[in-house]
Amino acid sequence: MLKISWFQFTLANTLLIVLINYNALSFVHQNLNQPWLTLALILAYACLVHIILCVLFVRFLSQFFSILFIITAGISAYFMQTYGVLIDSDMIHNAFNTDTKEAFDLINLRLILTLCALLLLAFFIAKIHILYPPLKKQLGIKFLNISLALGLFCAIFLPLTKTFIPFFRTHNEIRMYNAPFYQFYALLRYYQIYRAPRPELKILSEGSYRENNHTKRNFVLVVGETARAANYSLGGYGKNSTNPYTQNEVLYFTQVSSCGTSTAVSLPCMFSASTRKEFSNKAYEENLLDFLSKTGVKITWLDNNSGGCQGVCERLEDAKIFSEDYDGFLLGELEKAFQNLEAANFFVVHLQGSHGPAYYKRYPQEFKKFTPTCDTNELAKCTMDQIANAYDNSILYTDYIVKEIIERLKKMQGYQNTLIYLSDHGESLGENGIYLHGMPYAIAPKTQTHIPLMLWSDDEGLKNTALKRKNLELSHDNIFSTVLGYFEIKTPLYSEGLDLLRAQD
């Protein structure tokens, strides 16, 4: 059994945590662009880490905190390095909502080796025998360590505040790279936002009513997953023809932004009465579905996405959550729902779409049109061209599904029929070393926030009205009022300016 002093153990942990934070150190180096400033900031950071560990590493708890910190930092560093994602409260929420199928898509040899290495390191730490001096001497050593570390930090940081403080203000996201400490903060935020006891449901629909109960209407909202506008040929993407099925069927909107960069944020926000700037996942209030249901619109929710409806459909009677390999399964379920219509019907078809990193699993073989593809979840092993091809095949398959839904709506006699397809958020495919999605909105690349939106309707008047907004800046904020307006639901929360199908004066 290895025997080391408390000071040696604490210093070794300090150095290890600093090294594990190579993603943060790389970020600093790239943005400060001066090696001596980077080195100064690394030393200052090491001093702060050492102070934290000096406080927390006490008899009987030192090894516990050491193992907890190193495993958390190691796993965080793996995902930051492999996919370029940052672990915040929304990403933690995504992780807790990941089903078995999606979780297995993330497993690869590199992840297994990383976990094994971390577990071996944890086992080694657990076997270390730490030599603690008597309590009075221990407190003296702690105080000396903290004082020296604090003094060194001040000596490094204070003379350079004119450089470092503007740097931190400009690059506020650097705090998210600070593993494991930011991840513990994110976990607390996750609990506060998503798990803390909720207040009583806030009623917003009081007094809402449908002005026209005579016109029969169907509205299908197809919510895509992880589709980015950059890869839609309808929007000018030239590498592959990703929209051959809908190109002559739909109106494509060119400047649409998502509410968030993850399903956990975007989906609730999309159905919320609040705009993106006002929306908070802390709020527990009625959403679009409550307004529709209370005014006599029949709602059907069909879901094949990992994580389900993120609480949006929790008050619905007819919500079906599936976990099928391919989204085409939902076409049969939608046909069943079409057999039992009322005067006003709203259908939500929530796809798994292009969810990564295993894009190659999102489409049947007959839709493997663009090759060569990246047929692994280890995206770093593939070229960007291979990743793009696999991703584009998934977009192609989604395009086919949207076209098939439109064909079924064309057969609906005696109803006004409309379909909108839009994605919950976009995706990074390796640009600037960033993969997947979930980056904090303020710093997210446009590929994660610029999304496709397509509209089809058998009502020429509605199409002509929507055509005038084709190139305007739109977002998920438009969905709430567009759907309310379509079913002619009167409520003070309806906004004419956000209704895509409302003629402007």
Short mmCIF file of C-alpha atoms in Angstrom, two decimals:
data_model
loop_
_atom_site.label_atom_id
_atom_site.label_comp_id
_atom_site.label_asym_id
_atom_site.label_seq_id
_atom_site.Cartn_x
_atom_site.Cartn_y
_atom_site.Cartn_z
CA MET A 1 0.00 0.00 0.00
CA LEU A 2 1.38 3.39 -1.05
CA LYS A 3 1.82 5.79 1.84
CA ILE A 4 2.03 9.53 1.16
CA SER A 5 1.54 12.66 3.20
CA TRP A 6 -1.63 14.75 3.06
CA PHE A 7 0.30 17.55 1.34
CA GLN A 8 1.64 15.20 -1.35
CA PHE A 9 -1.82 13.75 -1.93
CA THR A 10 -3.41 17.20 -2.22
CA LEU A 11 -0.71 18.57 -4.50
CA ALA A 12 -0.93 15.49 -6.76
CA ASN A 13 -4.68 15.96 -7.07
CA THR A 14 -4.21 19.62 -7.88
CA LEU A 15 -1.83 18.79 -10.72
CA LEU A 16 -4.06 15.99 -12.00
CA ILE A 17 -7.19 18.18 -12.13
CA VAL A 18 -5.25 20.93 -13.92
CA LEU A 19 -4.01 18.41 -16.49
CA ILE A 20 -7.50 16.94 -16.99
CA ASN A 21 -8.64 20.46 -17.84
CA TYR A 22 -6.58 20.48 -21.02
CA ASN A 23 -9.71 21.57 -22.92
CA ALA A 24 -9.87 24.73 -20.84
CA LEU A 25 -6.12 25.27 -21.19
CA SER A 26 -6.37 24.86 -24.96
CA PHE A 27 -9.26 27.34 -25.07
CA VAL A 28 -7.20 29.87 -23.08
CA HIS A 29 -4.17 29.40 -25.32
CA GLN A 30 -6.19 29.85 -28.52
CA ASN A 31 -7.88 33.02 -27.32
CA LEU A 32 -5.09 34.70 -25.33
CA ASN A 33 -2.61 33.77 -28.06
CA GLN A 34 0.39 34.53 -25.86
CA PRO A 35 2.18 31.54 -24.27
CA TRP A 36 3.41 33.44 -21.20
CA LEU A 37 -0.10 34.73 -20.42
CA THR A 38 -1.49 31.20 -20.84
CA LEU A 39 1.15 29.85 -18.45
CA ALA A 40 0.35 32.61 -15.93
CA LEU A 41 -3.35 31.81 -16.05
CA ILE A 42 -2.66 28.08 -15.65
CA LEU A 43 -0.59 28.76 -12.53
CA ALA A 44 -3.28 31.05 -11.14
CA TYR A 45 -5.91 28.41 -11.82
CA ALA A 46 -3.78 25.73 -10.14
CA CYS A 47 -3.58 27.93 -7.04
CA LEU A 48 -7.38 28.20 -6.86
CA VAL A 49 -7.81 24.45 -7.32
CA HIS A 50 -5.26 23.82 -4.59
CA ILE A 51 -7.12 26.13 -2.20
CA ILE A 52 -10.41 24.29 -2.84
CA LEU A 53 -8.80 20.91 -2.27
CA CYS A 54 -7.05 22.10 0.90
CA VAL A 55 -10.43 23.04 2.33
CA LEU A 56 -12.26 19.85 1.26
CA PHE A 57 -9.57 17.24 1.81
CA VAL A 58 -10.06 16.33 5.45
CA ARG A 59 -9.55 13.04 7.26
CA PHE A 60 -11.88 10.26 5.99
CA LEU A 61 -13.13 12.40 3.08
CA SER A 62 -9.97 13.16 1.07
CA GLN A 63 -10.12 10.02 -1.07
CA PHE A 64 -13.89 10.32 -1.56
CA PHE A 65 -13.59 13.87 -2.93
CA SER A 66 -10.52 12.92 -4.96
CA ILE A 67 -12.31 10.04 -6.71
CA LEU A 68 -15.49 12.09 -7.21
CA PHE A 69 -13.61 15.04 -8.69
CA ILE A 70 -11.34 13.02 -10.97
CA ILE A 71 -14.07 10.77 -12.40
CA THR A 72 -16.40 13.75 -12.99
CA ALA A 73 -13.60 15.81 -14.55
CA GLY A 74 -12.43 12.88 -16.67
CA ILE A 75 -15.86 12.09 -18.10
CA SER A 76 -16.55 15.79 -18.75
CA ALA A 77 -13.19 16.16 -20.47
CA TYR A 78 -13.93 13.14 -22.66
CA PHE A 79 -17.17 14.59 -24.03
CA MET A 80 -15.66 18.06 -24.40
CA GLN A 81 -12.69 16.67 -26.30
CA THR A 82 -14.59 14.11 -28.39
CA TYR A 83 -17.68 16.09 -29.35
CA GLY A 84 -16.86 19.68 -28.40
CA VAL A 85 -19.88 19.87 -26.07
CA LEU A 86 -20.05 21.70 -22.77
CA ILE A 87 -21.72 20.13 -19.75
CA ASP A 88 -24.33 22.56 -18.40
CA SER A 89 -27.74 22.06 -16.75
CA ASP A 90 -29.49 21.48 -20.09
CA MET A 91 -26.92 18.90 -21.13
CA ILE A 92 -27.37 17.10 -17.81
CA HIS A 93 -31.12 17.16 -18.39
CA ASN A 94 -30.54 15.62 -21.83
CA ALA A 95 -28.42 12.92 -20.24
CA PHE A 96 -31.08 12.02 -17.68
CA ASN A 97 -33.66 11.87 -20.48
CA THR A 98 -31.54 9.65 -22.69
CA ASP A 99 -33.11 6.27 -23.29
CA THR A 100 -31.21 3.00 -23.68
CA LYS A 101 -31.10 3.19 -27.47
CA GLU A 102 -29.57 6.66 -27.49
CA ALA A 103 -27.16 5.81 -24.69
CA PHE A 104 -25.78 2.82 -26.62
CA ASP A 105 -25.20 5.09 -29.61
CA LEU A 106 -22.62 6.96 -27.53
CA ILE A 107 -20.70 3.87 -26.46
CA ASN A 108 -17.47 3.16 -28.31
CA LEU A 109 -14.03 1.73 -27.60
CA ARG A 110 -12.56 5.11 -26.69
CA LEU A 111 -15.27 5.76 -24.12
CA ILE A 112 -14.86 2.28 -22.65
CA LEU A 113 -11.09 2.73 -22.37
CA THR A 114 -11.58 6.15 -20.77
CA LEU A 115 -13.99 4.75 -18.17
CA CYS A 116 -11.69 1.82 -17.45
CA ALA A 117 -8.73 4.16 -16.95
CA LEU A 118 -10.76 6.35 -14.60
CA LEU A 119 -11.97 3.35 -12.60
CA LEU A 120 -8.41 1.99 -12.30
CA LEU A 121 -7.24 5.39 -11.13
CA ALA A 122 -10.09 5.51 -8.62
CA PHE A 123 -9.14 2.05 -7.34
CA PHE A 124 -5.53 3.18 -6.96
CA ILE A 125 -6.58 6.31 -5.05
CA ALA A 126 -8.77 4.26 -2.74
CA LYS A 127 -5.77 2.06 -1.85
CA ILE A 128 -3.51 4.98 -0.93
CA HIS A 129 -2.78 5.41 2.74
CA ILE A 130 -2.71 9.13 3.55
CA LEU A 131 -0.54 10.15 6.48
CA TYR A 132 -2.27 12.85 8.48
CA PRO A 133 -0.32 14.80 11.13
CA PRO A 134 -1.94 15.61 14.48
CA LEU A 135 -4.95 17.91 14.22
CA LYS A 136 -3.21 21.10 15.36
CA LYS A 137 -0.30 20.56 12.97
CA GLN A 138 -2.73 19.60 10.19
CA LEU A 139 -4.60 22.88 10.57
CA GLY A 140 -1.28 24.72 10.44
CA ILE A 141 -0.27 22.94 7.23
CA LYS A 142 -3.67 23.67 5.68
CA PHE A 143 -3.44 27.34 6.61
CA LEU A 144 0.10 27.57 5.22
CA ASN A 145 -0.92 25.91 1.94
CA ILE A 146 -3.96 28.12 1.52
CA SER A 147 -1.98 31.26 2.37
CA LEU A 148 0.85 30.46 -0.03
CA ALA A 149 -1.54 29.47 -2.84
CA LEU A 150 -3.63 32.61 -2.31
CA GLY A 151 -0.52 34.78 -2.20
CA LEU A 152 0.85 33.24 -5.40
CA PHE A 153 -2.53 33.66 -7.09
CA CYS A 154 -2.65 37.36 -6.18
CA ALA A 155 0.96 37.84 -7.30
CA ILE A 156 0.13 36.38 -10.72
CA PHE A 157 -3.41 37.61 -11.29
CA LEU A 158 -3.52 41.14 -9.89
CA PRO A 159 -0.79 42.65 -12.09
CA LEU A 160 -2.58 41.19 -15.14
CA THR A 161 -6.18 42.11 -14.29
CA LYS A 162 -6.32 44.52 -17.25
CA THR A 163 -5.79 41.51 -19.48
CA PHE A 164 -7.56 38.73 -17.61
CA ILE A 165 -10.78 40.49 -16.55
CA PRO A 166 -11.69 41.64 -20.10
CA PHE A 167 -10.75 38.15 -21.30
CA PHE A 168 -13.20 36.49 -18.87
CA ARG A 169 -15.92 38.98 -19.73
CA THR A 170 -15.45 38.41 -23.43
CA HIS A 171 -15.15 34.64 -23.07
CA ASN A 172 -17.64 33.99 -20.30
CA GLU A 173 -18.02 30.41 -21.52
CA ILE A 174 -14.56 29.55 -20.13
CA ARG A 175 -16.23 28.81 -16.79
CA MET A 176 -18.05 25.87 -18.42
CA TYR A 177 -14.74 24.23 -19.23
CA ASN A 178 -13.80 24.18 -15.54
CA ALA A 179 -14.16 20.49 -14.73
CA PRO A 180 -15.33 19.20 -12.35
CA PHE A 181 -16.41 22.33 -10.50
CA TYR A 182 -18.74 23.79 -13.13
CA GLN A 183 -20.40 20.40 -13.56
CA PHE A 184 -21.37 20.34 -9.88
CA TYR A 185 -22.83 23.82 -10.27
CA ALA A 186 -24.68 22.64 -13.40
CA LEU A 187 -26.06 19.67 -11.46
CA LEU A 188 -27.43 22.06 -8.82
CA ARG A 189 -28.98 24.21 -11.56
CA TYR A 190 -30.47 21.08 -13.13
CA TYR A 191 -32.15 20.21 -9.85
CA GLN A 192 -33.45 23.76 -9.36
CA ILE A 193 -34.88 23.97 -12.87
CA TYR A 194 -36.06 20.44 -13.60
CA ARG A 195 -36.38 18.45 -10.37
CA ALA A 196 -37.29 20.82 -7.57
CA PRO A 197 -40.95 20.55 -6.46
CA ARG A 198 -43.09 22.48 -8.92
CA PRO A 199 -45.72 25.03 -7.92
CA GLU A 200 -49.35 24.68 -8.90
CA LEU A 201 -49.93 24.80 -12.65
CA LYS A 202 -50.39 28.40 -13.80
CA ILE A 203 -53.58 28.70 -15.85
CA LEU A 204 -53.24 30.86 -18.96
CA SER A 205 -56.17 29.68 -21.06
CA GLU A 206 -58.94 31.19 -18.93
CA GLY A 207 -61.51 32.78 -21.22
CA SER A 208 -60.09 31.34 -24.45
CA TYR A 209 -62.60 30.22 -27.07
CA ARG A 210 -62.85 29.16 -30.71
CA GLU A 211 -64.54 31.78 -32.85
CA ASN A 212 -65.35 29.38 -35.69
CA ASN A 213 -66.56 25.89 -34.80
CA HIS A 214 -67.87 25.05 -38.27
CA THR A 215 -64.85 24.84 -40.57
CA LYS A 216 -63.25 21.42 -40.38
CA ARG A 217 -59.49 21.64 -39.98
CA ASN A 218 -56.45 19.38 -39.60
CA PHE A 219 -53.03 20.68 -38.63
CA VAL A 220 -49.99 18.38 -38.55
CA LEU A 221 -46.92 19.74 -36.79
CA VAL A 222 -43.90 17.59 -37.59
CA VAL A 223 -41.12 18.33 -35.11
CA GLY A 224 -37.80 17.19 -36.51
CA GLU A 225 -34.79 16.32 -34.41
CA THR A 226 -31.32 17.79 -34.95
CA ALA A 227 -31.98 19.04 -38.49
CA ARG A 228 -29.89 22.04 -39.43
CA ALA A 229 -30.84 24.43 -42.20
CA ALA A 230 -27.30 24.41 -43.59
CA ASN A 231 -27.88 20.94 -45.08
CA TYR A 232 -31.27 21.58 -46.69
CA SER A 233 -31.11 21.83 -50.46
CA LEU A 234 -34.38 23.78 -50.26
CA GLY A 235 -32.30 26.48 -48.58
CA GLY A 236 -29.42 26.39 -51.06
CA TYR A 237 -27.27 23.49 -49.83
CA GLY A 238 -25.42 22.32 -52.91
CA LYS A 239 -23.39 19.28 -51.84
CA ASN A 240 -26.27 16.78 -51.86
CA SER A 241 -29.90 17.00 -52.92
CA THR A 242 -31.45 16.39 -49.52
CA ASN A 243 -35.04 17.47 -50.31
CA PRO A 244 -36.08 15.76 -53.56
CA TYR A 245 -39.42 14.62 -52.15
CA THR A 246 -40.72 17.96 -50.89
CA GLN A 247 -39.02 20.39 -53.27
CA ASN A 248 -42.18 20.89 -55.35
CA GLU A 249 -44.59 20.56 -52.45
CA VAL A 250 -43.63 22.96 -49.68
CA LEU A 251 -42.86 26.57 -48.93
CA TYR A 252 -39.42 26.82 -47.30
CA PHE A 253 -38.58 29.57 -44.83
CA THR A 254 -34.98 30.67 -45.03
CA GLN A 255 -34.24 32.46 -41.73
CA VAL A 256 -35.64 30.47 -38.82
CA SER A 257 -33.98 30.22 -35.42
CA SER A 258 -34.52 27.66 -32.68
CA CYS A 259 -35.39 28.54 -29.10
CA GLY A 260 -32.52 26.46 -27.75
CA THR A 261 -29.76 24.11 -28.80
CA SER A 262 -31.23 21.02 -27.14
CA THR A 263 -34.61 19.29 -27.16
CA ALA A 264 -34.98 19.85 -23.42
CA VAL A 265 -35.15 23.60 -24.01
CA SER A 266 -36.50 23.95 -27.54
CA LEU A 267 -39.49 21.63 -27.34
CA PRO A 268 -41.11 23.17 -24.22
CA CYS A 269 -40.25 26.65 -25.51
CA MET A 270 -41.81 25.93 -28.90
CA PHE A 271 -45.17 25.15 -27.29
CA SER A 272 -44.92 27.86 -24.68
CA ALA A 273 -46.91 31.10 -24.69
CA SER A 274 -43.60 32.85 -23.95
CA THR A 275 -41.07 33.96 -26.53
CA ARG A 276 -37.48 32.72 -26.34
CA LYS A 277 -36.33 35.81 -24.46
CA GLU A 278 -39.05 35.33 -21.82
CA PHE A 279 -39.07 31.54 -21.65
CA SER A 280 -37.86 29.72 -18.57
CA ASN A 281 -37.91 26.00 -17.90
CA LYS A 282 -38.61 26.89 -14.28
CA ALA A 283 -42.08 28.11 -15.24
CA TYR A 284 -44.88 25.61 -14.73
CA GLU A 285 -47.75 26.90 -16.81
CA GLU A 286 -50.17 25.87 -19.51
CA ASN A 287 -48.82 25.50 -23.03
CA LEU A 288 -50.28 25.47 -26.54
CA LEU A 289 -51.78 22.01 -26.07
CA ASP A 290 -53.84 23.18 -23.09
CA PHE A 291 -55.33 26.04 -25.14
CA LEU A 292 -56.25 23.67 -27.96
CA SER A 293 -57.68 20.98 -25.72
CA LYS A 294 -59.83 23.40 -23.70
CA THR A 295 -61.31 24.95 -26.83
CA GLY A 296 -62.38 21.67 -28.41
CA VAL A 297 -59.45 20.74 -30.64
CA LYS A 298 -58.60 17.04 -30.59
CA ILE A 299 -54.88 16.49 -30.02
CA THR A 300 -52.79 13.46 -30.96
CA TRP A 301 -49.11 13.22 -29.99
CA LEU A 302 -46.94 10.60 -31.73
CA ASP A 303 -43.36 10.50 -30.54
CA ASN A 304 -40.33 8.46 -31.60
CA ASN A 305 -37.65 10.69 -30.08
CA SER A 306 -35.38 9.78 -27.20
CA GLY A 307 -36.55 11.64 -24.13
CA GLY A 308 -40.14 11.79 -25.35
CA CYS A 309 -42.09 15.02 -25.19
CA GLN A 310 -40.02 16.67 -22.42
CA GLY A 311 -43.16 17.19 -20.32
CA VAL A 312 -45.04 19.08 -23.04
CA CYS A 313 -47.64 16.34 -23.53
CA GLU A 314 -47.93 15.23 -19.89
CA ARG A 315 -51.55 16.43 -19.58
CA LEU A 316 -52.72 14.80 -22.84
CA GLU A 317 -54.93 11.73 -22.94
CA ASP A 318 -53.73 10.64 -26.39
CA ALA A 319 -49.92 10.75 -26.30
CA LYS A 320 -47.98 7.78 -27.59
CA ILE A 321 -44.23 7.44 -27.06
CA PHE A 322 -42.32 4.90 -29.17
CA SER A 323 -38.71 3.79 -29.52
CA GLU A 324 -38.53 2.38 -33.03
CA ASP A 325 -35.40 2.21 -35.18
CA TYR A 326 -36.83 4.35 -37.97
CA ASP A 327 -39.34 7.17 -38.02
CA GLY A 328 -41.28 5.63 -40.90
CA PHE A 329 -43.11 3.60 -38.27
CA LEU A 330 -45.01 6.76 -37.34
CA LEU A 331 -46.73 6.90 -40.73
CA GLY A 332 -48.83 3.87 -39.84
CA GLU A 333 -49.66 5.35 -36.44
CA LEU A 334 -50.71 8.61 -38.06
CA GLU A 335 -52.95 6.77 -40.49
CA LYS A 336 -54.69 5.12 -37.53
CA ALA A 337 -55.24 8.53 -35.95
CA PHE A 338 -56.70 9.84 -39.22
CA GLN A 339 -59.45 7.24 -38.95
CA ASN A 340 -60.93 8.91 -35.88
CA LEU A 341 -61.25 12.60 -36.67
CA GLU A 342 -63.31 15.34 -35.11
CA ALA A 343 -64.08 18.78 -36.50
CA ALA A 344 -60.73 20.23 -35.43
CA ASN A 345 -57.63 18.04 -35.11
CA PHE A 346 -54.04 18.83 -34.16
CA PHE A 347 -51.35 16.20 -34.66
CA VAL A 348 -47.80 16.39 -33.36
CA VAL A 349 -45.36 13.96 -34.98
CA HIS A 350 -42.07 14.11 -33.04
CA LEU A 351 -39.23 12.42 -34.94
CA GLN A 352 -35.87 11.05 -33.89
CA GLY A 353 -34.75 12.59 -37.18
CA SER A 354 -31.00 13.08 -37.42
CA HIS A 355 -30.00 12.51 -33.81
CA GLY A 356 -26.28 11.85 -33.56
CA PRO A 357 -23.64 10.74 -33.24
CA ALA A 358 -24.83 7.54 -34.94
CA TYR A 359 -26.35 9.27 -37.97
CA TYR A 360 -25.97 6.10 -40.00
CA LYS A 361 -28.60 4.44 -37.79
CA ARG A 362 -31.27 7.01 -38.57
CA TYR A 363 -32.26 5.80 -42.03
CA PRO A 364 -32.95 2.45 -43.76
CA GLN A 365 -30.39 1.15 -46.25
CA GLU A 366 -32.48 2.18 -49.24
CA PHE A 367 -31.93 5.80 -48.22
CA LYS A 368 -28.15 5.47 -48.17
CA LYS A 369 -27.89 7.62 -51.27
CA PHE A 370 -24.90 9.76 -50.38
CA THR A 371 -21.61 7.90 -49.89
CA PRO A 372 -19.09 7.30 -48.42
CA THR A 373 -20.69 7.52 -45.00
CA CYS A 374 -19.48 7.59 -41.42
CA ASP A 375 -20.72 4.24 -40.12
CA THR A 376 -19.54 4.65 -36.54
CA ASN A 377 -20.40 6.81 -33.55
CA GLU A 378 -16.72 7.78 -33.21
CA LEU A 379 -16.98 10.84 -35.41
CA ALA A 380 -13.32 11.75 -35.01
CA LYS A 381 -12.44 8.62 -37.02
CA CYS A 382 -14.38 9.90 -40.04
CA THR A 383 -13.75 12.67 -42.50
CA MET A 384 -16.12 15.63 -42.49
CA ASP A 385 -17.33 14.50 -45.91
CA GLN A 386 -18.28 11.06 -44.55
CA ILE A 387 -20.07 12.61 -41.57
CA ALA A 388 -21.95 15.01 -43.83
CA ASN A 389 -23.05 12.19 -46.14
CA ALA A 390 -24.44 10.08 -43.28
CA TYR A 391 -26.16 13.14 -41.86
CA ASP A 392 -27.57 14.09 -45.27
CA ASN A 393 -29.02 10.60 -45.69
CA SER A 394 -30.94 11.11 -42.46
CA ILE A 395 -32.25 14.46 -43.77
CA LEU A 396 -33.26 12.72 -46.99
CA TYR A 397 -35.21 10.11 -45.03
CA THR A 398 -36.99 12.79 -43.01
CA ASP A 399 -37.86 14.55 -46.27
CA TYR A 400 -39.45 11.34 -47.50
CA ILE A 401 -41.53 11.03 -44.33
CA VAL A 402 -42.78 14.61 -44.61
CA LYS A 403 -43.75 13.98 -48.22
CA GLU A 404 -45.65 10.81 -47.22
CA ILE A 405 -47.60 12.72 -44.57
CA ILE A 406 -48.49 15.38 -47.15
CA GLU A 407 -49.75 12.67 -49.53
CA ARG A 408 -52.03 11.36 -46.80
CA LEU A 409 -53.35 14.84 -46.05
CA LYS A 410 -54.18 15.35 -49.71
CA LYS A 411 -56.69 12.50 -49.40
CA MET A 412 -58.49 14.10 -46.47
CA GLN A 413 -61.75 15.28 -48.03
CA GLY A 414 -63.95 17.88 -46.38
CA TYR A 415 -61.13 19.34 -44.25
CA GLN A 416 -58.76 22.25 -44.54
CA ASN A 417 -55.34 20.61 -44.15
CA THR A 418 -52.03 22.19 -43.21
CA LEU A 419 -48.61 20.85 -42.27
CA ILE A 420 -45.58 22.55 -40.78
CA TYR A 421 -42.25 20.81 -40.41
CA LEU A 422 -39.50 22.37 -38.33
CA SER A 423 -36.58 21.13 -36.27
CA ASP A 424 -36.05 21.55 -32.55
CA HIS A 425 -32.43 22.65 -33.04
CA GLY A 426 -29.51 22.25 -35.41
CA GLU A 427 -26.26 20.31 -35.26
CA SER A 428 -22.50 20.75 -35.53
CA LEU A 429 -20.76 18.27 -37.80
CA GLY A 430 -17.17 18.93 -36.83
CA GLU A 431 -16.79 22.58 -37.83
CA ASN A 432 -14.10 24.11 -35.60
CA GLY A 433 -13.86 20.78 -33.76
CA ILE A 434 -17.45 20.98 -32.48
CA TYR A 435 -19.87 18.07 -32.87
CA LEU A 436 -23.51 17.40 -31.95
CA HIS A 437 -25.47 20.17 -30.21
CA GLY A 438 -26.27 21.61 -26.79
CA MET A 439 -23.81 24.51 -26.74
CA PRO A 440 -24.96 27.46 -24.59
CA TYR A 441 -27.17 29.58 -26.86
CA ALA A 442 -25.10 32.74 -26.50
CA ILE A 443 -22.00 31.08 -27.94
CA ALA A 444 -23.57 28.33 -30.07
CA PRO A 445 -22.54 28.27 -33.73
CA LYS A 446 -25.26 29.13 -36.22
CA THR A 447 -25.39 25.50 -37.36
CA GLN A 448 -26.98 24.67 -33.98
CA THR A 449 -29.60 27.45 -34.06
CA HIS A 450 -30.47 27.95 -37.75
CA ILE A 451 -33.20 25.41 -38.49
CA PRO A 452 -35.42 24.44 -41.44
CA LEU A 453 -39.13 25.24 -41.54
CA MET A 454 -41.42 23.96 -44.30
CA LEU A 455 -45.12 24.60 -44.82
CA TRP A 456 -47.69 22.83 -46.93
CA SER A 457 -51.41 23.63 -47.10
CA ASP A 458 -54.26 22.81 -49.44
CA ASP A 459 -55.56 26.34 -48.84
CA GLU A 460 -54.05 28.68 -51.45
CA GLY A 461 -54.90 31.75 -49.40
CA LEU A 462 -52.87 30.51 -46.45
CA LYS A 463 -49.92 29.62 -48.67
CA ASN A 464 -49.93 33.04 -50.31
CA THR A 465 -50.03 34.73 -46.92
CA ALA A 466 -47.14 32.62 -45.64
CA LEU A 467 -45.16 33.28 -48.82
CA LYS A 468 -44.78 36.94 -47.82
CA ARG A 469 -42.82 35.82 -44.74
CA LYS A 470 -40.60 33.34 -46.57
CA ASN A 471 -37.40 35.34 -46.09
CA LEU A 472 -38.18 37.12 -42.84
CA GLU A 473 -36.45 36.36 -39.55
CA LEU A 474 -38.66 33.79 -37.81
CA SER A 475 -38.29 31.39 -34.91
CA HIS A 476 -40.01 28.88 -32.66
CA ASP A 477 -41.81 31.91 -31.23
CA ASN A 478 -44.10 31.86 -34.28
CA ILE A 479 -45.58 28.42 -33.60
CA PHE A 480 -47.84 29.29 -30.64
CA SER A 481 -49.75 32.08 -32.39
CA THR A 482 -49.72 30.37 -35.81
CA VAL A 483 -51.52 27.29 -34.46
CA LEU A 484 -53.95 29.35 -32.35
CA GLY A 485 -54.72 31.52 -35.38
CA TYR A 486 -55.26 28.50 -37.60
CA PHE A 487 -57.97 27.17 -35.28
CA GLU A 488 -59.29 30.74 -34.70
CA ILE A 489 -58.78 30.61 -30.95
CA LYS A 490 -59.26 33.92 -29.22
CA THR A 491 -56.99 34.76 -26.30
CA PRO A 492 -55.01 37.85 -25.23
CA LEU A 493 -51.82 35.77 -25.55
CA TYR A 494 -52.29 35.43 -29.32
CA SER A 495 -50.04 37.72 -31.38
CA GLU A 496 -50.99 38.60 -34.96
CA GLY A 497 -47.41 39.58 -35.71
CA LEU A 498 -46.17 36.07 -34.92
CA ASP A 499 -48.89 34.26 -36.90
CA LEU A 500 -47.36 32.99 -40.13
CA LEU A 501 -50.80 32.44 -41.66
CA ARG A 502 -52.36 35.78 -40.74
CA ALA A 503 -52.53 38.47 -43.41
CA GLN A 504 -50.89 41.68 -42.25
CA ASP A 505 -52.61 45.02 -42.68
#
